[in-house]
mmCIF file of N, CA and C in Angstrom:
data_model
loop_
_atom_site.group_PDB
_atom_site.id
_atom_site.type_symbol
_atom_site.label_atom_id
_atom_site.label_comp_id
_atom_site.label_asym_id
_atom_site.label_seq_id
_atom_site.Cartn_x
_atom_site.Cartn_y
_atom_site.Cartn_z
ATOM 1 N N LYS A 1 3.878 -7.165 -14.944
ATOM 2 C CA LYS A 1 4.303 -6.420 -16.123
ATOM 3 C C LYS A 1 5.474 -5.520 -15.752
ATOM 4 N N THR A 2 6.408 -5.457 -16.630
ATOM 5 C CA THR A 2 7.505 -4.532 -16.439
ATOM 6 C C THR A 2 7.383 -3.405 -17.468
ATOM 7 N N THR A 3 8.054 -2.331 -17.175
ATOM 8 C CA THR A 3 8.027 -1.194 -18.088
ATOM 9 C C THR A 3 9.363 -1.085 -18.813
ATOM 10 N N ASN A 4 9.363 -0.331 -19.889
ATOM 11 C CA ASN A 4 10.611 -0.096 -20.618
ATOM 12 C C ASN A 4 11.629 0.581 -19.725
ATOM 13 N N LYS A 5 11.163 1.521 -18.945
ATOM 14 C CA LYS A 5 12.054 2.256 -18.058
ATOM 15 C C LYS A 5 12.685 1.315 -17.034
ATOM 16 N N GLY A 6 11.909 0.415 -16.469
ATOM 17 C CA GLY A 6 12.432 -0.546 -15.501
ATOM 18 C C GLY A 6 13.471 -1.458 -16.112
ATOM 19 N N ALA A 7 13.222 -1.915 -17.345
ATOM 20 C CA ALA A 7 14.171 -2.806 -18.016
ATOM 21 C C ALA A 7 15.491 -2.093 -18.323
ATOM 22 N N ILE A 8 15.401 -0.871 -18.809
ATOM 23 C CA ILE A 8 16.625 -0.139 -19.160
ATOM 24 C C ILE A 8 17.435 0.191 -17.911
ATOM 25 N N ILE A 9 16.774 0.655 -16.863
ATOM 26 C CA ILE A 9 17.479 0.968 -15.617
ATOM 27 C C ILE A 9 18.056 -0.307 -15.009
ATOM 28 N N GLY A 10 17.316 -1.402 -15.055
ATOM 29 C CA GLY A 10 17.812 -2.664 -14.517
ATOM 30 C C GLY A 10 19.041 -3.164 -15.242
ATOM 31 N N VAL A 11 19.033 -3.090 -16.562
ATOM 32 C CA VAL A 11 20.183 -3.557 -17.333
ATOM 33 C C VAL A 11 21.415 -2.702 -17.063
ATOM 34 N N THR A 12 21.236 -1.396 -17.041
ATOM 35 C CA THR A 12 22.402 -0.544 -16.808
ATOM 36 C C THR A 12 22.934 -0.706 -15.385
ATOM 37 N N LEU A 13 22.043 -0.849 -14.414
ATOM 38 C CA LEU A 13 22.514 -1.004 -13.039
ATOM 39 C C LEU A 13 23.068 -2.405 -12.775
ATOM 40 N N SER A 14 22.699 -3.380 -13.599
ATOM 41 C CA SER A 14 23.255 -4.719 -13.410
ATOM 42 C C SER A 14 24.755 -4.734 -13.681
ATOM 43 N N ILE A 15 25.205 -3.884 -14.588
ATOM 44 C CA ILE A 15 26.645 -3.766 -14.845
ATOM 45 C C ILE A 15 27.357 -3.228 -13.607
ATOM 46 N N VAL A 16 26.767 -2.205 -12.997
ATOM 47 C CA VAL A 16 27.348 -1.620 -11.786
ATOM 48 C C VAL A 16 27.338 -2.651 -10.656
ATOM 49 N N VAL A 17 26.241 -3.350 -10.497
ATOM 50 C CA VAL A 17 26.136 -4.352 -9.430
ATOM 51 C C VAL A 17 27.176 -5.450 -9.639
ATOM 52 N N ALA A 18 27.350 -5.901 -10.876
ATOM 53 C CA ALA A 18 28.335 -6.964 -11.155
ATOM 54 C C ALA A 18 29.740 -6.493 -10.827
ATOM 55 N N PHE A 19 30.053 -5.244 -11.158
ATOM 56 C CA PHE A 19 31.387 -4.731 -10.835
ATOM 57 C C PHE A 19 31.569 -4.576 -9.312
ATOM 58 N N LEU A 20 30.521 -4.157 -8.628
ATOM 59 C CA LEU A 20 30.633 -4.008 -7.174
ATOM 60 C C LEU A 20 30.816 -5.359 -6.479
ATOM 61 N N LEU A 21 30.232 -6.402 -7.033
ATOM 62 C CA LEU A 21 30.379 -7.731 -6.428
ATOM 63 C C LEU A 21 31.730 -8.359 -6.741
ATOM 64 N N LYS A 22 32.498 -7.745 -7.635
ATOM 65 C CA LYS A 22 33.827 -8.261 -7.942
ATOM 66 C C LYS A 22 34.901 -7.653 -7.037
ATOM 67 N N ILE A 23 34.481 -6.895 -6.052
ATOM 68 C CA ILE A 23 35.443 -6.311 -5.114
ATOM 69 C C ILE A 23 36.240 -7.431 -4.469
ATOM 70 N N PRO A 24 37.566 -7.342 -4.497
ATOM 71 C CA PRO A 24 38.389 -8.457 -3.984
ATOM 72 C C PRO A 24 38.128 -8.817 -2.534
ATOM 73 N N SER A 25 37.689 -7.871 -1.719
ATOM 74 C CA SER A 25 37.479 -8.201 -0.315
ATOM 75 C C SER A 25 36.276 -9.139 -0.116
ATOM 76 N N LEU A 26 35.361 -9.199 -1.083
ATOM 77 C CA LEU A 26 34.208 -10.085 -0.956
ATOM 78 C C LEU A 26 34.592 -11.532 -1.269
ATOM 79 N N GLU A 27 35.430 -11.728 -2.262
ATOM 80 C CA GLU A 27 35.884 -13.058 -2.690
ATOM 81 C C GLU A 27 34.740 -14.049 -2.831
ATOM 82 N N LEU A 28 33.719 -13.636 -3.560
ATOM 83 C CA LEU A 28 32.586 -14.526 -3.839
ATOM 84 C C LEU A 28 32.906 -15.424 -5.021
ATOM 85 N N PRO A 29 32.451 -16.661 -5.006
ATOM 86 C CA PRO A 29 32.579 -17.506 -6.200
ATOM 87 C C PRO A 29 31.785 -16.893 -7.350
ATOM 88 N N TRP A 30 32.206 -17.252 -8.568
ATOM 89 C CA TRP A 30 31.625 -16.643 -9.760
ATOM 90 C C TRP A 30 30.121 -16.889 -9.832
ATOM 91 N N MET A 31 29.684 -18.113 -9.580
ATOM 92 C CA MET A 31 28.243 -18.420 -9.671
ATOM 93 C C MET A 31 27.454 -17.646 -8.624
ATOM 94 N N ASP A 32 28.010 -17.449 -7.459
ATOM 95 C CA ASP A 32 27.325 -16.660 -6.436
ATOM 96 C C ASP A 32 27.208 -15.191 -6.871
ATOM 97 N N GLN A 33 28.260 -14.674 -7.493
ATOM 98 C CA GLN A 33 28.197 -13.304 -8.008
ATOM 99 C C GLN A 33 27.083 -13.162 -9.030
ATOM 100 N N MET A 34 26.974 -14.125 -9.938
ATOM 101 C CA MET A 34 25.938 -14.080 -10.968
ATOM 102 C C MET A 34 24.550 -14.193 -10.330
ATOM 103 N N PHE A 35 24.413 -15.039 -9.316
ATOM 104 C CA PHE A 35 23.122 -15.203 -8.635
ATOM 105 C C PHE A 35 22.706 -13.892 -7.962
ATOM 106 N N TYR A 36 23.629 -13.299 -7.212
ATOM 107 C CA TYR A 36 23.306 -12.052 -6.519
ATOM 108 C C TYR A 36 23.028 -10.923 -7.512
ATOM 109 N N THR A 37 23.774 -10.896 -8.605
ATOM 110 C CA THR A 37 23.532 -9.884 -9.638
ATOM 111 C C THR A 37 22.127 -10.067 -10.220
ATOM 112 N N LEU A 38 21.739 -11.299 -10.494
ATOM 113 C CA LEU A 38 20.408 -11.590 -11.033
ATOM 114 C C LEU A 38 19.314 -11.139 -10.067
ATOM 115 N N ILE A 39 19.447 -11.526 -8.804
ATOM 116 C CA ILE A 39 18.421 -11.192 -7.822
ATOM 117 C C ILE A 39 18.296 -9.684 -7.625
ATOM 118 N N ILE A 40 19.437 -9.014 -7.487
ATOM 119 C CA ILE A 40 19.417 -7.556 -7.282
ATOM 120 C C ILE A 40 18.835 -6.862 -8.500
ATOM 121 N N THR A 41 19.198 -7.321 -9.711
ATOM 122 C CA THR A 41 18.667 -6.722 -10.932
ATOM 123 C C THR A 41 17.157 -6.932 -11.030
ATOM 124 N N MET A 42 16.676 -8.118 -10.684
ATOM 125 C CA MET A 42 15.234 -8.362 -10.719
ATOM 126 C C MET A 42 14.490 -7.477 -9.733
ATOM 127 N N VAL A 43 15.068 -7.275 -8.559
ATOM 128 C CA VAL A 43 14.440 -6.398 -7.567
ATOM 129 C C VAL A 43 14.404 -4.960 -8.080
ATOM 130 N N ILE A 44 15.490 -4.523 -8.708
ATOM 131 C CA ILE A 44 15.529 -3.162 -9.267
ATOM 132 C C ILE A 44 14.482 -3.005 -10.358
ATOM 133 N N ILE A 45 14.407 -3.958 -11.273
ATOM 134 C CA ILE A 45 13.423 -3.882 -12.359
ATOM 135 C C ILE A 45 11.999 -3.875 -11.803
ATOM 136 N N ALA A 46 11.723 -4.750 -10.845
ATOM 137 C CA ALA A 46 10.378 -4.789 -10.254
ATOM 138 C C ALA A 46 10.071 -3.501 -9.514
ATOM 139 N N GLY A 47 11.034 -2.980 -8.767
ATOM 140 C CA GLY A 47 10.809 -1.742 -8.023
ATOM 141 C C GLY A 47 10.538 -0.563 -8.928
ATOM 142 N N VAL A 48 11.349 -0.418 -9.976
ATOM 143 C CA VAL A 48 11.140 0.694 -10.910
ATOM 144 C C VAL A 48 9.822 0.521 -11.636
ATOM 145 N N SER A 49 9.495 -0.700 -12.033
ATOM 146 C CA SER A 49 8.257 -0.924 -12.766
ATOM 147 C C SER A 49 7.024 -0.678 -11.888
ATOM 148 N N LEU A 50 7.097 -1.063 -10.633
ATOM 149 C CA LEU A 50 5.945 -0.848 -9.756
ATOM 150 C C LEU A 50 5.760 0.609 -9.385
ATOM 151 N N THR A 51 6.861 1.354 -9.275
ATOM 152 C CA THR A 51 6.722 2.772 -8.912
ATOM 153 C C THR A 51 6.349 3.629 -10.097
ATOM 154 N N THR A 52 6.632 3.180 -11.313
ATOM 155 C CA THR A 52 6.277 3.972 -12.496
ATOM 156 C C THR A 52 5.196 3.307 -13.316
ATOM 157 N N SER A 53 4.463 2.375 -12.723
ATOM 158 C CA SER A 53 3.465 1.619 -13.459
ATOM 159 C C SER A 53 2.263 2.490 -13.780
ATOM 160 N N TYR A 54 1.737 2.234 -14.956
ATOM 161 C CA TYR A 54 0.527 2.908 -15.385
ATOM 162 C C TYR A 54 -0.593 1.867 -15.469
ATOM 163 N N ASP A 55 -1.810 2.281 -15.167
ATOM 164 C CA ASP A 55 -2.924 1.356 -15.222
ATOM 165 C C ASP A 55 -3.384 1.086 -16.645
ATOM 166 N N VAL A 56 -3.029 1.983 -17.557
ATOM 167 C CA VAL A 56 -3.448 1.850 -18.952
ATOM 168 C C VAL A 56 -2.355 1.122 -19.726
ATOM 169 N N ASP A 57 -2.758 0.172 -20.580
ATOM 170 C CA ASP A 57 -1.790 -0.524 -21.410
ATOM 171 C C ASP A 57 -1.209 0.416 -22.446
ATOM 172 N N ASP A 58 0.037 0.164 -22.829
ATOM 173 C CA ASP A 58 0.714 0.961 -23.825
ATOM 174 C C ASP A 58 0.051 0.739 -25.183
ATOM 175 N N PRO A 59 -0.337 1.807 -25.863
ATOM 176 C CA PRO A 59 -1.009 1.625 -27.162
ATOM 177 C C PRO A 59 -0.090 1.022 -28.213
ATOM 178 N N LYS A 60 1.222 1.144 -28.036
ATOM 179 C CA LYS A 60 2.167 0.557 -28.992
ATOM 180 C C LYS A 60 2.530 -0.880 -28.630
ATOM 181 N N GLY A 61 1.983 -1.390 -27.530
ATOM 182 C CA GLY A 61 2.285 -2.747 -27.091
ATOM 183 C C GLY A 61 1.614 -3.792 -27.977
ATOM 184 N N ILE A 62 2.144 -4.989 -27.941
ATOM 185 C CA ILE A 62 1.590 -6.099 -28.715
ATOM 186 C C ILE A 62 0.602 -6.850 -27.844
ATOM 187 N N PRO A 63 -0.667 -6.942 -28.239
ATOM 188 C CA PRO A 63 -1.639 -7.647 -27.415
ATOM 189 C C PRO A 63 -1.382 -9.169 -27.514
ATOM 190 N N LEU A 64 -1.292 -9.831 -26.380
ATOM 191 C CA LEU A 64 -1.065 -11.270 -26.339
ATOM 192 C C LEU A 64 -2.347 -11.976 -25.908
ATOM 193 N N THR A 65 -2.825 -12.834 -26.766
ATOM 194 C CA THR A 65 -4.009 -13.632 -26.455
ATOM 195 C C THR A 65 -3.638 -15.108 -26.580
ATOM 196 N N ALA A 66 -4.570 -15.972 -26.250
ATOM 197 C CA ALA A 66 -4.322 -17.407 -26.368
ATOM 198 C C ALA A 66 -4.120 -17.805 -27.820
ATOM 199 N N ALA A 67 -4.762 -17.102 -28.731
ATOM 200 C CA ALA A 67 -4.612 -17.412 -30.160
ATOM 201 C C ALA A 67 -3.200 -17.160 -30.655
ATOM 202 N N THR A 68 -2.476 -16.262 -30.010
ATOM 203 C CA THR A 68 -1.107 -15.977 -30.400
ATOM 204 C C THR A 68 -0.227 -17.199 -30.259
ATOM 205 N N PHE A 69 -0.485 -18.028 -29.272
ATOM 206 C CA PHE A 69 0.375 -19.165 -28.974
ATOM 207 C C PHE A 69 -0.211 -20.499 -29.449
ATOM 208 N N LYS A 70 -1.301 -20.458 -30.211
ATOM 209 C CA LYS A 70 -1.928 -21.696 -30.691
ATOM 210 C C LYS A 70 -1.118 -22.259 -31.849
ATOM 211 N N THR A 71 -0.821 -23.559 -31.779
ATOM 212 C CA THR A 71 -0.085 -24.232 -32.847
ATOM 213 C C THR A 71 -0.955 -25.346 -33.425
ATOM 214 N N GLU A 72 -0.620 -25.739 -34.654
ATOM 215 C CA GLU A 72 -1.372 -26.797 -35.310
ATOM 216 C C GLU A 72 -0.908 -28.164 -34.799
ATOM 217 N N SER A 73 -1.743 -29.166 -35.019
ATOM 218 C CA SER A 73 -1.425 -30.491 -34.512
ATOM 219 C C SER A 73 -0.220 -31.090 -35.207
ATOM 220 N N ALA A 74 0.011 -30.778 -36.477
ATOM 221 C CA ALA A 74 1.207 -31.297 -37.183
ATOM 222 C C ALA A 74 2.481 -30.774 -36.536
ATOM 223 N N PHE A 75 2.481 -29.533 -36.145
ATOM 224 C CA PHE A 75 3.640 -28.973 -35.454
ATOM 225 C C PHE A 75 3.846 -29.640 -34.108
ATOM 226 N N ASN A 76 2.771 -29.840 -33.359
ATOM 227 C CA ASN A 76 2.883 -30.474 -32.043
ATOM 228 C C ASN A 76 3.419 -31.891 -32.142
ATOM 229 N N ILE A 77 2.916 -32.661 -33.112
ATOM 230 C CA ILE A 77 3.372 -34.046 -33.275
ATOM 231 C C ILE A 77 4.845 -34.087 -33.669
ATOM 232 N N SER A 78 5.249 -33.227 -34.590
ATOM 233 C CA SER A 78 6.655 -33.211 -35.002
ATOM 234 C C SER A 78 7.565 -32.745 -33.874
ATOM 235 N N ALA A 79 7.109 -31.820 -33.056
ATOM 236 C CA ALA A 79 7.918 -31.378 -31.927
ATOM 237 C C ALA A 79 8.100 -32.504 -30.914
ATOM 238 N N TYR A 80 7.037 -33.253 -30.634
ATOM 239 C CA TYR A 80 7.158 -34.387 -29.725
ATOM 240 C C TYR A 80 8.064 -35.471 -30.305
ATOM 241 N N ALA A 81 7.978 -35.698 -31.613
ATOM 242 C CA ALA A 81 8.845 -36.697 -32.262
ATOM 243 C C ALA A 81 10.309 -36.300 -32.127
ATOM 244 N N ILE A 82 10.611 -35.043 -32.328
ATOM 245 C CA ILE A 82 11.991 -34.558 -32.175
ATOM 246 C C ILE A 82 12.450 -34.724 -30.737
ATOM 247 N N LEU A 83 11.593 -34.418 -29.779
ATOM 248 C CA LEU A 83 11.950 -34.595 -28.371
ATOM 249 C C LEU A 83 12.249 -36.052 -28.038
ATOM 250 N N ILE A 84 11.436 -36.953 -28.552
ATOM 251 C CA ILE A 84 11.652 -38.378 -28.284
ATOM 252 C C ILE A 84 12.956 -38.851 -28.925
ATOM 253 N N ILE A 85 13.206 -38.436 -30.160
ATOM 254 C CA ILE A 85 14.458 -38.817 -30.829
ATOM 255 C C ILE A 85 15.662 -38.294 -30.058
ATOM 256 N N LEU A 86 15.618 -37.053 -29.628
ATOM 257 C CA LEU A 86 16.728 -36.495 -28.848
ATOM 258 C C LEU A 86 16.909 -37.207 -27.516
ATOM 259 N N ALA A 87 15.816 -37.570 -26.863
ATOM 260 C CA ALA A 87 15.916 -38.287 -25.588
ATOM 261 C C ALA A 87 16.542 -39.666 -25.789
ATOM 262 N N VAL A 88 16.151 -40.350 -26.874
ATOM 263 C CA VAL A 88 16.732 -41.663 -27.162
ATOM 264 C C VAL A 88 18.221 -41.544 -27.473
ATOM 265 N N LEU A 89 18.586 -40.560 -28.316
ATOM 266 C CA LEU A 89 20.009 -40.356 -28.634
ATOM 267 C C LEU A 89 20.814 -40.011 -27.394
ATOM 268 N N TYR A 90 20.235 -39.214 -26.531
ATOM 269 C CA TYR A 90 20.924 -38.812 -25.309
ATOM 270 C C TYR A 90 21.161 -40.011 -24.399
ATOM 271 N N THR A 91 20.157 -40.867 -24.245
ATOM 272 C CA THR A 91 20.328 -42.029 -23.360
ATOM 273 C C THR A 91 21.261 -43.067 -23.974
ATOM 274 N N VAL A 92 21.247 -43.215 -25.299
ATOM 275 C CA VAL A 92 22.127 -44.198 -25.949
ATOM 276 C C VAL A 92 23.584 -43.773 -25.830
ATOM 277 N N PHE A 93 23.865 -42.516 -26.064
ATOM 278 C CA PHE A 93 25.258 -42.049 -26.087
ATOM 279 C C PHE A 93 25.734 -41.490 -24.766
ATOM 280 N N TRP A 94 24.978 -41.627 -23.710
ATOM 281 C CA TRP A 94 25.425 -41.151 -22.393
ATOM 282 C C TRP A 94 26.434 -42.093 -21.890
#
């Protein structure tokens, strides 16, 4: 679980990290910069969340149960049909 504080600090520091990785002396490829920014941001978010974690759930939080993600069979069948149609179109026009 992450906290609001961890997410906000992580997002704001990711901008700083991205700018620091653009220093010309590093000359990192763009994808490497994005990868390092992602990893460093995730570590920051996890660190802040673990150090400020509370054992009690937030009363304003949304409780997630298995029933929240339950879908009807008609939806499942139509989703699979769309996936199959897209896969066929993709292989035909590749």
